[in-house]
Coordinates of N, CA and C in Angstrom, one line a residue:
Chain A
Q84 N -9.3 137.6 60.4 CA -10.2 136.6 61.0 C -10.7 137.2 62.3
V85 N -12.0 137.3 62.5 CA -12.5 137.8 63.7 C -12.7 136.7 64.7
T86 N -12.2 136.8 65.9 CA -12.4 135.9 67.0 C -12.7 136.6 68.3
L87 N -13.5 136.0 69.1 CA -13.8 136.6 70.4 C -13.8 135.5 71.4
K88 N -13.5 135.8 72.7 CA -13.5 134.8 73.7 C -13.9 135.5 75.0
E89 N -14.9 134.9 75.7 CA -15.3 135.4 77.0 C -14.6 134.7 78.1
S90 N -14.4 135.5 79.2 CA -13.9 134.9 80.4 C -14.6 135.5 81.6
G91 N -14.8 134.7 82.7 CA -15.5 135.1 83.8 C -15.3 134.2 85.0
P92 N -16.0 134.4 86.1 CA -15.8 133.7 87.3 C -16.3 132.2 87.4
G93 N -17.2 131.9 86.5 CA -17.8 130.6 86.5 C -19.0 130.5 87.5
I94 N -18.7 130.7 88.8 CA -19.7 130.7 89.8 C -19.6 131.9 90.7
L95 N -20.7 132.4 91.2 CA -20.6 133.5 92.1 C -21.9 133.5 93.0
Q96 N -21.8 134.2 94.1 CA -23.0 134.2 95.0 C -24.0 135.3 94.7
P97 N -25.2 135.0 95.1 CA -26.2 136.0 95.0 C -25.8 137.3 95.6
S98 N -26.3 138.4 95.0 CA -26.0 139.8 95.5 C -24.6 140.3 95.1
H99 N -23.8 139.4 94.6 CA -22.4 139.9 94.2 C -22.5 140.5 92.8
T100 N -21.3 141.0 92.3 CA -21.2 141.6 91.0 C -20.5 140.7 90.0
L101 N -21.1 140.4 88.9 CA -20.5 139.6 87.9 C -19.7 140.5 86.9
S102 N -18.4 140.1 86.7 CA -17.5 140.8 85.8 C -17.1 139.8 84.7
L103 N -17.3 140.2 83.5 CA -17.0 139.4 82.4 C -16.0 140.2 81.4
T104 N -15.1 139.5 80.8 CA -14.2 140.1 79.8 C -14.4 139.4 78.5
C105 N -14.4 140.2 77.5 CA -14.4 139.7 76.1 C -13.1 140.1 75.4
S106 N -12.2 139.2 75.1 CA -11.0 139.4 74.4 C -11.1 139.1 73.0
F107 N -10.8 140.0 72.1 CA -11.1 139.8 70.7 C -9.9 140.1 69.8
S108 N -9.9 139.6 68.6 CA -8.9 139.9 67.6 C -9.6 140.0 66.2
G109 N -8.9 140.6 65.3 CA -9.4 140.7 63.9 C -10.1 142.0 63.6
F110 N -10.3 142.8 64.6 CA -10.9 144.1 64.4 C -10.5 145.0 65.6
S111 N -10.8 146.3 65.4 CA -10.5 147.2 66.5 C -11.8 148.0 66.9
L112 N -11.9 148.1 68.2 CA -13.1 148.9 68.7 C -12.9 150.4 68.6
S113 N -11.8 150.8 67.9 CA -11.6 152.2 67.6 C -12.0 152.5 66.2
T114 N -12.3 151.5 65.4 CA -12.6 151.7 64.0 C -14.1 152.0 63.8
Y115 N -14.4 153.0 63.0 CA -15.7 153.4 62.7 C -16.7 152.2 62.4
G116 N -17.8 152.2 63.1 CA -18.8 151.2 62.8 C -18.7 149.9 63.6
M117 N -17.6 149.7 64.3 CA -17.4 148.5 65.0 C -18.1 148.5 66.4
G118 N -18.6 147.4 66.9 CA -19.2 147.3 68.2 C -19.0 145.9 68.8
V119 N -19.2 145.8 70.0 CA -19.2 144.5 70.7 C -20.5 144.5 71.6
S120 N -21.2 143.4 71.5 CA -22.4 143.2 72.3 C -22.3 142.0 73.2
W121 N -23.2 142.1 74.2 CA -23.3 141.0 75.2 C -24.7 140.4 75.1
I122 N -24.8 139.1 75.0 CA -26.0 138.4 74.8 C -25.9 137.2 75.8
R123 N -27.0 136.8 76.5 CA -27.0 135.7 77.3 C -28.1 134.7 77.0
Q124 N -27.9 133.4 77.5 CA -28.8 132.4 77.2 C -28.9 131.4 78.3
P125 N -29.9 131.4 79.1 CA -30.1 130.4 80.1 C -30.1 129.0 79.5
S126 N -29.7 128.0 80.2 CA -29.6 126.7 79.6 C -31.0 126.2 79.1
G127 N -30.9 125.8 77.8 CA -32.1 125.3 77.2 C -33.2 126.4 76.8
K128 N -32.8 127.6 76.9 CA -33.8 128.7 76.6 C -33.3 129.6 75.5
G129 N -34.0 130.7 75.4 CA -33.7 131.6 74.3 C -32.6 132.7 74.6
L130 N -32.4 133.6 73.7 CA -31.4 134.6 73.7 C -31.9 135.9 74.2
E131 N -31.1 136.6 75.0 CA -31.5 137.9 75.5 C -30.3 138.9 75.3
W132 N -30.5 139.9 74.5 CA -29.5 141.0 74.3 C -29.4 141.8 75.6
L133 N -28.2 142.0 76.0 CA -28.0 142.7 77.2 C -27.5 144.2 77.0
A134 N -26.4 144.3 76.2 CA -25.8 145.6 76.0 C -24.9 145.6 74.8
S135 N -24.6 146.8 74.3 CA -23.7 147.0 73.2 C -22.8 148.2 73.5
I136 N -21.6 148.1 73.1 CA -20.7 149.3 73.1 C -20.1 149.5 71.7
W137 N -20.0 150.7 71.3 CA -19.6 151.0 69.9 C -18.2 151.7 69.9
W138 N -17.7 151.9 68.7 CA -16.4 152.4 68.5 C -16.2 153.8 69.1
N139 N -17.3 154.6 69.1 CA -17.3 156.0 69.6 C -17.5 156.1 71.1
G140 N -17.7 154.9 71.8 CA -17.9 154.9 73.2 C -19.3 154.9 73.6
N141 N -20.2 155.0 72.6 CA -21.7 155.0 73.0 C -22.0 153.6 73.5
T142 N -22.9 153.6 74.5 CA -23.3 152.3 75.0 C -24.8 152.2 75.1
Y143 N -25.4 151.1 74.9 CA -26.8 150.8 75.0 C -27.1 149.6 75.8
N144 N -28.0 149.7 76.8 CA -28.3 148.6 77.7 C -29.8 148.2 77.5
N145 N -30.0 147.0 77.8 CA -31.4 146.5 77.9 C -32.1 147.0 79.1
P146 N -33.2 147.8 78.9 CA -33.8 148.4 80.1 C -34.4 147.4 81.1
S147 N -34.6 146.1 80.6 CA -35.2 145.1 81.5 C -34.2 144.8 82.7
L148 N -33.0 145.1 82.6 CA -32.0 144.9 83.7 C -31.8 146.2 84.4
K149 N -32.6 147.2 84.1 CA -32.5 148.5 84.8 C -31.1 149.0 84.8
S150 N -30.6 149.4 85.9 CA -29.3 150.0 86.0 C -28.2 149.1 86.4
R151 N -28.5 147.8 86.3 CA -27.5 146.8 86.8 C -26.4 146.5 85.9
L152 N -26.5 147.0 84.6 CA -25.4 146.7 83.6 C -24.5 147.9 83.4
T153 N -23.2 147.5 83.3 CA -22.2 148.5 82.8 C -21.3 147.8 81.8
V154 N -21.2 148.4 80.6 CA -20.4 147.9 79.6 C -19.3 148.9 79.3
S155 N -18.1 148.4 79.1 CA -16.9 149.3 78.8 C -16.0 148.6 77.9
K156 N -14.9 149.4 77.5 CA -13.9 148.8 76.6 C -12.5 149.3 76.9
D157 N -11.6 148.5 76.5 CA -10.1 148.9 76.5 C -9.6 148.7 75.1
T158 N -9.7 149.7 74.4 CA -9.4 149.7 72.9 C -7.9 149.2 72.7
S159 N -7.0 149.7 73.5 CA -5.6 149.4 73.2 C -5.3 147.9 73.4
N160 N -6.1 147.2 74.3 CA -5.9 145.8 74.6 C -6.9 144.9 73.9
N161 N -7.8 145.5 73.1 CA -8.8 144.7 72.4 C -9.6 143.9 73.3
Q162 N -10.2 144.6 74.3 CA -11.1 143.9 75.2 C -12.4 144.8 75.5
A163 N -13.4 144.1 75.8 CA -14.7 144.7 76.2 C -15.1 144.0 77.5
F164 N -15.9 144.8 78.3 CA -16.2 144.3 79.6 C -17.7 144.4 79.9
L165 N -18.2 143.5 80.7 CA -19.6 143.7 81.2 C -19.6 143.4 82.7
K166 N -20.3 144.3 83.4 CA -20.5 144.1 84.8 C -22.0 144.1 85.0
V167 N -22.4 143.1 85.8 CA -23.8 143.0 86.2 C -23.9 143.0 87.8
T168 N -24.5 144.0 88.3 CA -24.5 144.1 89.8 C -25.7 143.3 90.4
S169 N -25.6 143.0 91.7 CA -26.7 142.4 92.4 C -27.3 141.2 91.7
V170 N -26.5 140.2 91.4 CA -26.9 139.0 90.6 C -27.8 138.2 91.5
D171 N -28.7 137.4 90.9 CA -29.5 136.4 91.6 C -29.5 135.2 90.7
T172 N -30.3 134.2 91.1 CA -30.3 132.9 90.3 C -30.8 133.1 88.9
A173 N -31.6 134.1 88.7 CA -32.1 134.3 87.3 C -31.0 134.8 86.4
D174 N -29.9 135.1 86.9 CA -28.8 135.6 86.0 C -27.9 134.4 85.6
T175 N -28.2 133.2 86.0 CA -27.5 132.0 85.6 C -27.7 131.8 84.2
A176 N -26.6 131.7 83.4 CA -26.8 131.6 81.9 C -25.4 131.5 81.3
T177 N -25.4 131.1 80.0 CA -24.2 131.3 79.2 C -24.2 132.7 78.7
Y178 N -23.1 133.4 78.8 CA -22.9 134.8 78.4 C -22.0 134.8 77.2
Y179 N -22.5 135.4 76.1 CA -21.7 135.5 74.9 C -21.4 137.0 74.6
C180 N -20.2 137.2 74.1 CA -19.9 138.5 73.4 C -19.9 138.3 71.9
A181 N -20.3 139.3 71.2 CA -20.4 139.2 69.7 C -19.9 140.5 69.1
H182 N -19.2 140.3 68.0 CA -18.9 141.5 67.1 C -20.2 142.0 66.5
T183 N -20.3 143.3 66.5 CA -21.6 143.9 66.2 C -21.3 144.9 65.1
R184 N -22.1 144.9 64.0 CA -22.0 145.8 62.9 C -23.3 146.4 62.5
G185 N -23.3 147.4 61.8 CA -24.5 148.0 61.2 C -25.6 148.3 62.2
T186 N -26.8 147.9 61.9 CA -27.9 148.1 62.8 C -28.0 147.0 63.8
T187 N -26.9 146.8 64.6 CA -26.9 145.8 65.7 C -27.1 144.4 65.2
L188 N -26.3 144.0 64.2 CA -26.2 142.6 63.8 C -25.0 141.9 64.5
F189 N -25.2 140.7 65.0 CA -24.2 140.0 65.7 C -23.6 139.0 64.7
D190 N -22.5 139.3 64.1 CA -22.0 138.5 63.0 C -20.9 137.6 63.4
Y191 N -20.2 137.8 64.5 CA -19.2 136.8 65.0 C -19.5 136.7 66.5
W192 N -19.5 135.5 67.0 CA -19.8 135.2 68.4 C -18.6 134.5 69.0
G193 N -18.4 134.8 70.3 CA -17.5 134.0 71.1 C -18.1 132.6 71.4
Q194 N -17.3 131.8 72.1 CA -17.8 130.4 72.4 C -18.7 130.4 73.6
G195 N -18.8 131.6 74.3 CA -19.7 131.7 75.5 C -19.0 131.2 76.8
V196 N -19.4 131.8 77.9 CA -18.9 131.4 79.2 C -20.1 131.2 80.1
M197 N -20.1 130.0 80.8 CA -21.2 129.7 81.6 C -21.0 130.3 83.0
V198 N -22.1 131.0 83.5 CA -22.1 131.6 84.8 C -23.2 131.1 85.6
T199 N -22.8 130.6 86.8 CA -23.8 130.1 87.7 C -23.9 131.0 89.0
V200 N -25.1 131.4 89.3 CA -25.3 132.1 90.6 C -25.9 131.2 91.6
S201 N -25.1 131.0 92.6 CA -25.6 130.0 93.7 C -24.9 130.3 95.0
S202 N -25.7 130.1 96.0 CA -25.1 130.3 97.4 C -24.4 129.0 97.9
Chain I
D555 N -41.3 147.2 74.2 CA -40.4 146.3 73.5 C -41.1 145.6 72.3
I556 N -40.4 145.3 71.2 CA -41.0 144.6 70.1 C -40.9 143.1 70.4
Q557 N -42.1 142.5 70.3 CA -42.1 141.0 70.6 C -42.0 140.2 69.3
M558 N -41.2 139.2 69.3 CA -41.0 138.3 68.2 C -41.5 137.0 68.4
T559 N -42.5 136.6 67.6 CA -43.2 135.3 67.8 C -42.8 134.4 66.7
Q560 N -42.1 133.3 67.0 CA -41.6 132.3 66.1 C -42.6 131.1 66.0
S561 N -42.7 130.5 64.8 CA -43.5 129.3 64.7 C -42.9 128.4 63.6
P562 N -43.0 127.1 63.7 CA -43.4 126.4 64.9 C -42.3 126.4 65.9
A563 N -42.6 125.9 67.1 CA -41.6 125.8 68.2 C -40.6 124.7 67.9
S564 N -41.1 123.6 67.2 CA -40.3 122.5 66.8 C -40.8 122.0 65.5
L565 N -39.9 121.3 64.8 CA -40.2 120.9 63.5 C -39.4 119.6 63.2
S566 N -40.0 118.6 62.6 CA -39.3 117.4 62.2 C -39.5 117.2 60.7
A567 N -38.3 117.0 60.0 CA -38.4 116.9 58.5 C -37.4 115.9 58.0
S568 N -37.6 115.4 56.8 CA -36.7 114.4 56.2 C -35.6 115.1 55.4
L569 N -34.5 114.3 55.2 CA -33.5 114.8 54.4 C -34.0 115.1 53.0
G570 N -33.6 116.3 52.4 CA -34.0 116.6 51.1 C -35.3 117.5 51.0
E571 N -36.0 117.5 52.2 CA -37.2 118.2 52.3 C -37.0 119.8 52.3
T572 N -38.0 120.5 52.0 CA -38.0 122.0 52.2 C -38.8 122.4 53.5
V573 N -38.1 123.2 54.3 CA -38.8 123.6 55.5 C -38.9 125.1 55.6
T574 N -39.9 125.6 56.3 CA -40.1 127.0 56.4 C -40.4 127.3 57.9
I575 N -39.7 128.4 58.4 CA -39.9 128.8 59.7 C -40.4 130.3 59.7
E576 N -41.4 130.6 60.5 CA -42.0 131.9 60.4 C -41.6 132.7 61.7
C577 N -41.6 134.0 61.5 CA -41.4 135.0 62.6 C -42.3 136.2 62.4
L578 N -43.0 136.5 63.5 CA -44.0 137.6 63.4 C -43.5 138.6 64.5
A579 N -43.4 139.9 64.0 CA -43.0 141.0 64.9 C -44.3 141.7 65.4
S580 N -44.2 142.2 66.6 CA -45.4 142.9 67.1 C -45.7 144.3 66.5
E581 N -44.7 144.8 65.7 CA -44.9 146.0 65.0 C -44.0 146.0 63.8
D582 N -44.2 146.9 62.9 CA -43.4 146.9 61.7 C -41.9 147.1 62.0
I583 N -41.1 146.3 61.5 CA -39.6 146.4 61.8 C -38.9 146.7 60.5
Y584 N -39.6 147.0 59.4 CA -39.0 147.5 58.2 C -37.8 146.7 57.7
S585 N -38.0 145.4 57.7 CA -37.0 144.4 57.2 C -35.8 144.3 58.0
N586 N -35.7 144.9 59.2 CA -34.6 144.8 60.1 C -34.7 143.5 60.9
L587 N -34.5 142.4 60.1 CA -34.8 141.0 60.7 C -33.6 140.1 60.3
A588 N -33.0 139.5 61.3 CA -31.9 138.6 61.1 C -32.3 137.2 61.6
W589 N -31.7 136.2 61.0 CA -31.9 134.8 61.4 C -30.5 134.2 61.8
Y590 N -30.5 133.5 62.9 CA -29.4 132.8 63.4 C -29.6 131.3 63.5
Q591 N -28.5 130.6 63.4 CA -28.5 129.1 63.5 C -27.7 128.8 64.7
Q592 N -28.2 127.9 65.6 CA -27.4 127.5 66.7 C -27.4 126.0 66.7
K593 N -26.2 125.4 66.4 CA -26.1 124.0 66.4 C -25.9 123.5 67.8
P594 N -26.2 122.2 68.1 CA -26.1 121.7 69.5 C -24.8 122.0 70.1
G595 N -24.8 122.6 71.3 CA -23.6 122.9 72.0 C -22.7 124.0 71.5
K596 N -23.2 124.7 70.5 CA -22.4 125.8 69.8 C -23.0 127.2 70.0
S597 N -22.2 128.2 69.6 CA -22.7 129.5 69.6 C -23.6 129.8 68.4
P598 N -24.5 130.7 68.5 CA -25.3 131.1 67.3 C -24.4 131.6 66.2
Q599 N -24.9 131.5 65.0 CA -24.2 132.0 63.8 C -25.2 132.8 63.0
L600 N -24.8 133.9 62.5 CA -25.6 134.7 61.6 C -25.8 134.1 60.3
L601 N -27.1 133.9 59.9 CA -27.4 133.3 58.6 C -27.8 134.4 57.6
I602 N -28.8 135.1 58.0 CA -29.4 136.1 57.1 C -29.6 137.4 57.8
Y603 N -29.5 138.5 57.1 CA -29.7 139.8 57.7 C -30.5 140.6 56.7
Y604 N -31.1 141.7 57.2 CA -32.0 142.5 56.5 C -33.1 141.7 55.7
A605 N -33.6 140.7 56.4 CA -34.7 139.8 56.0 C -34.3 138.8 54.9
N606 N -33.4 139.2 53.9 CA -33.2 138.3 52.8 C -31.8 138.3 52.3
S607 N -30.8 138.9 53.0 CA -29.4 139.0 52.6 C -28.7 137.8 53.3
L608 N -28.0 137.0 52.4 CA -27.3 135.8 53.0 C -25.9 136.3 53.5
N609 N -25.6 135.9 54.7 CA -24.3 136.2 55.3 C -23.2 135.4 54.5
D610 N -22.0 135.9 54.5 CA -20.9 135.3 53.9 C -20.8 133.8 54.3
G611 N -20.6 132.9 53.3 CA -20.3 131.5 53.6 C -21.5 130.7 53.9
V612 N -22.7 131.3 54.0 CA -23.9 130.5 54.2 C -24.4 129.9 52.9
P613 N -24.7 128.6 53.0 CA -25.2 127.9 51.8 C -26.4 128.5 51.2
S614 N -26.5 128.4 49.8 CA -27.6 129.1 49.1 C -28.9 128.4 49.3
R615 N -28.9 127.2 50.0 CA -30.2 126.5 50.2 C -31.0 127.3 51.3
F616 N -30.3 128.2 52.0 CA -31.0 129.1 53.0 C -31.5 130.3 52.3
S617 N -32.7 130.7 52.6 CA -33.2 132.0 52.1 C -34.2 132.6 53.0
G618 N -34.3 133.9 53.0 CA -35.2 134.7 53.8 C -36.1 135.6 53.0
S619 N -37.2 135.8 53.6 CA -38.2 136.7 52.9 C -39.1 137.4 53.9
G620 N -39.8 138.3 53.4 CA -40.8 139.0 54.3 C -40.6 140.5 54.3
S621 N -41.6 141.1 55.0 CA -41.6 142.6 55.1 C -42.6 142.9 56.2
G622 N -42.5 144.2 56.6 CA -43.5 144.6 57.7 C -43.3 143.9 59.0
T623 N -44.3 143.1 59.3 CA -44.3 142.3 60.6 C -44.1 140.8 60.3
Q624 N -44.1 140.3 59.1 CA -44.1 138.9 58.8 C -42.9 138.5 58.0
Y625 N -42.1 137.5 58.5 CA -40.9 137.1 57.9 C -40.8 135.6 58.0
S626 N -40.0 135.0 57.0 CA -39.8 133.6 57.0 C -38.4 133.2 56.6
L627 N -38.0 132.1 57.1 CA -36.7 131.4 56.7 C -37.0 130.1 56.0
K628 N -36.5 129.9 54.9 CA -36.7 128.7 54.1 C -35.4 128.0 53.9
I629 N -35.5 126.7 54.2 CA -34.3 125.8 53.9 C -34.7 124.8 52.9
N630 N -34.1 124.9 51.7 CA -34.3 123.9 50.6 C -33.4 122.7 50.8
S631 N -33.9 121.6 50.4 CA -33.1 120.3 50.3 C -32.3 120.1 51.7
L632 N -33.1 119.9 52.7 CA -32.6 119.8 54.1 C -31.4 118.8 54.2
Q633 N -30.3 119.2 54.8 CA -29.2 118.4 55.0 C -29.1 118.0 56.5
S634 N -28.3 117.0 56.8 CA -28.2 116.6 58.2 C -27.5 117.6 59.1
E635 N -26.6 118.4 58.5 CA -25.9 119.5 59.3 C -26.8 120.7 59.6
D636 N -28.1 120.6 59.1 CA -29.0 121.7 59.3 C -29.8 121.5 60.6
V637 N -29.6 120.4 61.3 CA -30.2 120.2 62.6 C -29.7 121.2 63.6
S638 N -30.6 122.0 64.0 CA -30.2 123.2 64.8 C -31.4 123.8 65.5
I639 N -31.2 124.8 66.3 CA -32.2 125.7 66.7 C -32.0 127.0 65.9
Y640 N -33.1 127.6 65.4 CA -33.1 128.8 64.6 C -33.8 129.9 65.3
F641 N -33.2 131.0 65.4 CA -33.7 132.2 66.1 C -33.9 133.4 65.1
C642 N -35.0 134.1 65.2 CA -35.0 135.4 64.5 C -34.7 136.5 65.5
Q643 N -34.3 137.6 65.0 CA -34.0 138.8 65.8 C -34.3 140.0 65.1
Q644 N -35.0 140.9 65.8 CA -35.2 142.2 65.2 C -34.1 143.2 65.6
N645 N -33.5 143.9 64.6 CA -32.5 144.9 64.9 C -33.0 146.2 64.5
Y646 N -34.3 146.5 64.6 CA -34.8 147.8 64.3 C -34.8 148.7 65.4
D647 N -35.1 148.2 66.6 CA -35.2 149.1 67.8 C -34.7 148.4 69.0
S648 N -34.1 149.2 69.9 CA -33.6 148.7 71.2 C -34.8 148.6 72.2
P649 N -34.9 147.6 73.0 CA -34.0 146.5 73.1 C -34.2 145.5 72.0
Y650 N -33.0 145.0 71.5 CA -33.0 144.1 70.3 C -33.5 142.7 70.8
T651 N -34.6 142.2 70.3 CA -35.2 141.1 70.8 C -35.2 139.9 69.8
F652 N -35.2 138.7 70.4 CA -35.1 137.5 69.7 C -36.4 136.7 69.8
G653 N -36.7 135.9 68.8 CA -37.8 134.9 68.9 C -37.4 133.8 69.8
A654 N -38.3 133.0 70.3 CA -38.0 131.9 71.2 C -37.3 130.7 70.6
G655 N -37.2 130.7 69.3 CA -36.5 129.6 68.7 C -37.3 128.6 68.1
T656 N -36.8 127.9 67.0 CA -37.5 126.8 66.4 C -36.4 125.6 66.3
K657 N -36.8 124.5 67.0 CA -35.9 123.4 67.0 C -36.2 122.5 65.8
L658 N -35.2 122.3 64.9 CA -35.3 121.5 63.7 C -34.6 120.2 63.9
E659 N -35.4 119.1 63.7 CA -34.8 117.8 63.9 C -35.1 117.0 62.6
L660 N -34.4 115.9 62.5 CA -34.5 115.0 61.3 C -35.6 114.0 61.7
K661 N -36.4 113.7 60.7 CA -37.4 112.7 60.9 C -36.8 111.3 60.6

């Protein structure tokens, strides 16, 4: 059974760095074809894919966030991480991590973690 | 980036009715189209992938079709538990983009 759970700071100030952790079970990020992606959703709005990391260490980021994103993994502890630098109020959203397979299909999602950027 | 245009933005239907939601891609995505259901206060769940393949555990009243740039999600015999927001997503090319969503309510 695949499960994922996000954790993060809840609230942070503008210009700071957002660090999120995705803790998962039921699969390994060292297994061929497995990936974890990060997707966010501002309250009452749509979904935005942010980044994906794959079993082989390859990472893909959404160019709209330029170089602000870093995604990484700790395979031995079944965790994936997302860092977003220089946050501002536009980064306020619920952040989801999702198990990713095949041609970037998000087939299992975490419950999401709400992040508020405010001074 | 590939733009995904969903219609309608909202939809009201009666129990037992059949509803259809459309998704138009700004370029050919070769059936690399997924549909997600997001119930109120919950995470999205994958319903359909590769335009017409039903994900495990999804009721057979859901179906997907389409090719090229035009795709649709059909729900037969609407149930109360289908009240949700539905999103399409292209997984053909990065950045992987979603439609704005269709809010389905009961009449």
